[in-house]
Tab-separated table of C-alpha atoms in Angstrom:
chain	number	residue	atom	x	y	z
A	104	MET	CA	101.363	74.776	85.190
A	105	LYS	CA	100.235	74.853	81.586
A	106	ASN	CA	100.669	71.719	79.526
A	107	TRP	CA	103.578	73.169	77.572
A	108	HIS	CA	105.047	71.169	74.720
A	109	ASN	CA	108.488	70.099	75.928
A	110	ALA	CA	110.781	70.451	72.942
A	111	THR	CA	114.398	69.358	73.323
A	112	ARG	CA	117.658	69.815	71.463
A	113	THR	CA	121.232	68.559	71.789
A	114	VAL	CA	124.073	70.896	70.858
A	115	GLN	CA	127.633	69.738	70.304
A	116	THR	CA	130.324	72.019	71.735
A	117	GLU	CA	134.035	71.674	72.423
A	118	ALA	CA	133.148	71.230	76.101
A	119	GLY	CA	130.709	68.407	75.374
A	120	GLU	CA	127.014	67.912	74.627
A	121	ILE	CA	124.637	70.577	75.865
A	122	HIS	CA	121.054	69.448	76.329
A	123	ILE	CA	118.343	72.085	75.964
A	124	LEU	CA	115.067	71.304	77.688
A	125	GLY	CA	112.103	73.419	76.586
A	126	VAL	CA	110.251	73.014	79.880
A	127	THR	CA	112.250	72.200	83.003
A	128	PRO	CA	109.980	71.098	85.900
A	129	PRO	CA	110.720	72.284	89.442
A	130	ASP	CA	111.735	68.829	90.675
A	131	VAL	CA	114.317	68.586	87.883
A	132	LEU	CA	115.605	72.104	88.549
A	133	GLU	CA	116.068	71.315	92.215
A	134	GLU	CA	118.380	68.427	91.349
A	135	LEU	CA	120.520	70.396	88.901
A	136	GLY	CA	123.591	72.424	89.742
A	137	ILE	CA	124.188	75.857	88.237
A	138	ASP	CA	127.331	77.442	86.822
A	139	VAL	CA	128.654	79.788	89.521
A	140	MET	CA	129.369	82.489	86.933
A	141	MET	CA	125.680	82.863	86.135
A	142	LYS	CA	125.180	85.966	88.238
A	143	ALA	CA	123.834	88.632	85.885
A	144	PHE	CA	120.705	89.115	87.992
A	145	ARG	CA	121.678	87.707	91.404
A	146	PRO	CA	124.197	85.190	92.810
A	147	ALA	CA	123.979	81.832	91.036
A	148	LYS	CA	122.515	79.923	93.998
A	149	ARG	CA	119.745	82.472	94.446
A	150	GLN	CA	119.133	82.522	90.702
A	151	LYS	CA	118.516	78.790	90.720
A	152	GLU	CA	116.011	79.268	93.545
A	153	ALA	CA	114.273	81.906	91.422
A	154	LEU	CA	114.113	79.482	88.487
A	155	VAL	CA	112.408	76.894	90.691
A	156	GLU	CA	109.857	79.481	91.859
A	157	ILE	CA	109.062	80.565	88.298
A	158	SER	CA	108.652	76.958	87.157
A	159	ARG	CA	105.974	76.479	89.821
A	160	LEU	CA	103.802	79.353	88.565
A	161	GLU	CA	100.645	78.418	86.672
A	162	ASP	CA	101.934	80.147	83.532
A	163	GLY	CA	105.599	79.823	84.422
A	164	LYS	CA	108.047	78.269	81.996
A	165	VAL	CA	111.793	77.731	82.357
A	166	THR	CA	113.910	76.573	79.429
A	167	THR	CA	117.392	75.407	80.372
A	168	ALA	CA	120.681	74.455	78.749
A	169	GLN	CA	122.443	71.749	80.751
A	170	ILE	CA	125.769	69.951	80.703
A	171	ASP	CA	126.838	67.271	83.160
A	172	GLY	CA	123.925	68.013	85.465
A	173	GLU	CA	124.619	71.747	85.590
A	174	ILE	CA	122.589	74.668	84.241
A	175	VAL	CA	124.691	76.763	81.856
A	176	GLY	CA	121.880	78.762	80.276
A	177	TYR	CA	118.211	79.542	80.797
A	178	VAL	CA	115.226	81.534	79.600
A	179	THR	CA	112.266	82.294	81.867
A	180	PHE	CA	108.638	83.152	81.106
A	181	HIS	CA	106.035	84.298	83.614
A	182	PRO	CA	102.976	86.562	83.847
A	183	PRO	CA	103.789	90.254	84.428
A	184	ASP	CA	104.014	91.296	88.069
A	185	ASP	CA	100.905	92.978	89.447
A	186	PHE	CA	102.680	96.333	89.836
A	187	GLN	CA	103.602	96.456	86.135
A	188	ARG	CA	101.356	98.173	83.636
A	189	TRP	CA	101.462	95.060	81.429
A	190	SER	CA	99.375	93.202	84.020
A	191	GLN	CA	96.484	95.610	83.371
A	192	GLY	CA	95.918	94.346	79.834
A	193	PRO	CA	94.703	91.064	78.352
A	194	ASP	CA	95.050	87.816	80.287
A	195	ASN	CA	97.352	86.157	77.753
A	196	VAL	CA	100.493	88.249	78.303
A	197	LEU	CA	103.759	86.542	79.233
A	198	GLU	CA	107.000	88.256	80.094
A	199	LEU	CA	110.275	86.817	78.906
A	200	GLY	CA	111.789	87.661	82.243
A	201	ALA	CA	115.427	86.732	81.796
A	202	ILE	CA	117.897	85.085	79.474
A	203	GLU	CA	121.412	84.233	80.580
A	204	VAL	CA	124.232	82.018	79.314
A	205	ALA	CA	127.332	81.089	81.307
A	206	PRO	CA	130.362	83.081	80.070
A	207	ARG	CA	132.224	79.956	78.928
A	208	PHE	CA	129.423	79.135	76.455
A	209	ARG	CA	128.662	82.580	75.058
A	210	ASN	CA	130.324	81.930	71.703
A	211	THR	CA	128.287	78.798	70.994
A	212	LYS	CA	124.976	80.531	70.088
A	213	ILE	CA	123.307	78.815	73.045
A	214	GLY	CA	121.211	81.915	73.773
A	215	ARG	CA	119.668	81.839	70.306
A	216	GLN	CA	119.025	78.112	70.550
A	217	LEU	CA	117.438	78.441	73.993
A	218	LEU	CA	114.940	80.865	72.474
A	219	GLU	CA	114.314	78.645	69.450
A	220	VAL	CA	113.518	75.664	71.674
A	221	ALA	CA	111.378	77.765	74.033
A	222	PHE	CA	109.236	78.964	71.127
A	223	ASP	CA	109.101	75.565	69.444
A	224	ASP	CA	105.741	75.128	71.126
A	225	ALA	CA	102.413	75.849	69.439
A	226	ARG	CA	101.013	77.077	72.761
A	227	MET	CA	103.326	80.086	72.628
A	228	ASP	CA	101.273	81.337	69.677
A	229	ASP	CA	98.370	81.895	72.077
A	230	TYR	CA	100.331	84.556	73.959
A	231	ILE	CA	101.607	88.079	73.660
A	232	VAL	CA	105.212	87.782	74.858
A	233	LEU	CA	107.142	90.862	75.929
A	234	THR	CA	110.704	91.414	77.055
A	235	THR	CA	112.212	94.454	78.722
A	236	GLU	CA	115.931	94.660	78.062
A	237	TYR	CA	117.768	96.953	80.507
A	238	TYR	CA	121.407	97.840	79.931
A	239	TRP	CA	122.270	97.490	83.623
A	240	HIS	CA	121.688	93.722	83.347
A	241	TRP	CA	124.150	93.361	80.490
A	242	ASP	CA	127.641	91.983	81.117
A	243	LEU	CA	129.475	94.809	79.396
A	244	GLU	CA	132.654	94.246	81.400
A	245	GLY	CA	132.762	90.501	80.789
A	246	THR	CA	132.104	90.765	77.057
A	247	GLY	CA	134.119	93.915	76.402
A	248	LEU	CA	131.234	95.257	74.320
A	249	LEU	CA	129.987	98.825	74.262
A	250	VAL	CA	126.428	99.342	75.428
A	251	TRP	CA	125.153	99.955	71.897
A	252	GLU	CA	126.930	96.860	70.576
A	253	TYR	CA	125.327	94.729	73.277
A	254	ARG	CA	121.941	96.301	72.552
A	255	GLU	CA	122.248	95.378	68.884
A	256	ILE	CA	123.058	91.767	69.771
A	257	MET	CA	120.023	91.539	72.069
A	258	ARG	CA	117.782	93.110	69.431
A	259	ARG	CA	118.911	90.638	66.762
A	260	ILE	CA	118.516	87.632	69.064
A	261	MET	CA	114.964	88.631	69.971
A	262	GLU	CA	114.020	89.456	66.392
A	263	HIS	CA	115.154	85.950	65.456
A	264	ILE	CA	112.131	84.507	67.285
A	265	GLY	CA	109.671	87.116	66.009
A	266	MET	CA	109.909	89.939	68.514
A	267	GLU	CA	109.775	93.544	67.416
A	268	VAL	CA	110.853	96.787	69.094
A	269	LYS	CA	107.929	98.818	70.443
A	270	ASP	CA	107.894	102.462	71.501
A	271	THR	CA	106.591	103.116	75.000
A	272	ASP	CA	106.673	105.725	77.745
A	273	GLU	CA	107.220	103.091	80.439
A	274	GLU	CA	109.482	104.771	82.988
A	275	GLU	CA	112.328	102.247	83.237
A	276	ILE	CA	112.528	101.758	79.480
A	277	CYS	CA	112.719	105.527	79.032
A	278	SER	CA	115.358	105.938	81.745
A	279	HIS	CA	118.149	105.136	79.242
A	280	PRO	CA	118.083	105.195	75.423
A	281	ALA	CA	119.722	101.741	75.202
A	282	ASN	CA	116.847	100.037	77.038
A	283	ILE	CA	114.366	98.221	74.800
A	284	LEU	CA	110.830	96.907	74.945
A	285	MET	CA	110.213	94.109	72.443
A	286	VAL	CA	106.971	92.232	71.812
A	287	ARG	CA	105.906	89.086	69.977
A	288	TYR	CA	102.224	88.706	69.069
A	289	GLY	CA	101.336	85.026	68.782
A	290	CYS	CA	99.575	84.168	65.532
A	291	ASN	CA	96.524	82.906	67.459
A	292	VAL	CA	96.041	86.076	69.507
A	293	PRO	CA	92.749	87.860	68.657
A	294	GLU	CA	93.041	91.381	67.288
A	295	LYS	CA	91.004	92.691	70.228
A	296	LYS	CA	93.638	91.483	72.695
A	297	ILE	CA	96.436	92.947	70.600
A	298	ARG	CA	94.723	96.345	70.670
A	299	SER	CA	94.179	96.020	74.404
A	300	PHE	CA	97.881	95.399	74.937
A	301	ASP	CA	98.937	98.193	72.587
A	302	ASP	CA	96.823	100.599	74.638
A	303	LEU	CA	99.236	99.974	77.511
A	304	LEU	CA	102.292	101.188	75.615
A	305	PHE	CA	101.568	104.826	76.439
A	306	THR	CA	99.729	106.388	79.361
A	307	ASP	CA	96.469	108.155	78.593
A	308	GLY	CA	97.333	111.308	80.511
A	309	PHE	CA	95.242	110.429	83.551
A	310	GLY	CA	97.970	108.684	85.518
A	311	ILE	CA	96.303	105.268	85.485
A	312	PHE	CA	99.675	103.563	85.606
């Protein structure tokens, strides 16, 4: 695991103090509970297991929001999977793999603060960070939002920490117009690596992806 800078923050809410931990080690994650309603990607118990696995990766990073020993929000970072085109580029690419906040805390801006704490780390400026936002992961039923309203919220949250929308012909992004690819280029990333990543946004016509 990289020697990430472990920023922290305490947020006051009506339900009590929420502690945000910029880097949550696997041994800490194993001891924490998780809100049972955190099931946007998989059942809560399995999601916690996934968080532990990500935290054990060499470039893995898990930022959590906790209250009373329970995870009520998280952001994950990890290298792109080998089957993704993003893994074919420079070696300093991280994927913001998931962000989720328990429904009971969604009006407390915890998602935005999770991202702020996660990026309050000078080492993040050494990376190109991407996120793929797919509408089928969004809790449209629980929030009562239309797909385009939810998309706008996600776009604004990601732009808040320096991400920008990028055009691409990546198949899953193109499968629905609400899906988004967003990218943040760390200020320490060499121009050569930025160009190398940008070359991955569109295929070259020879089917290399």
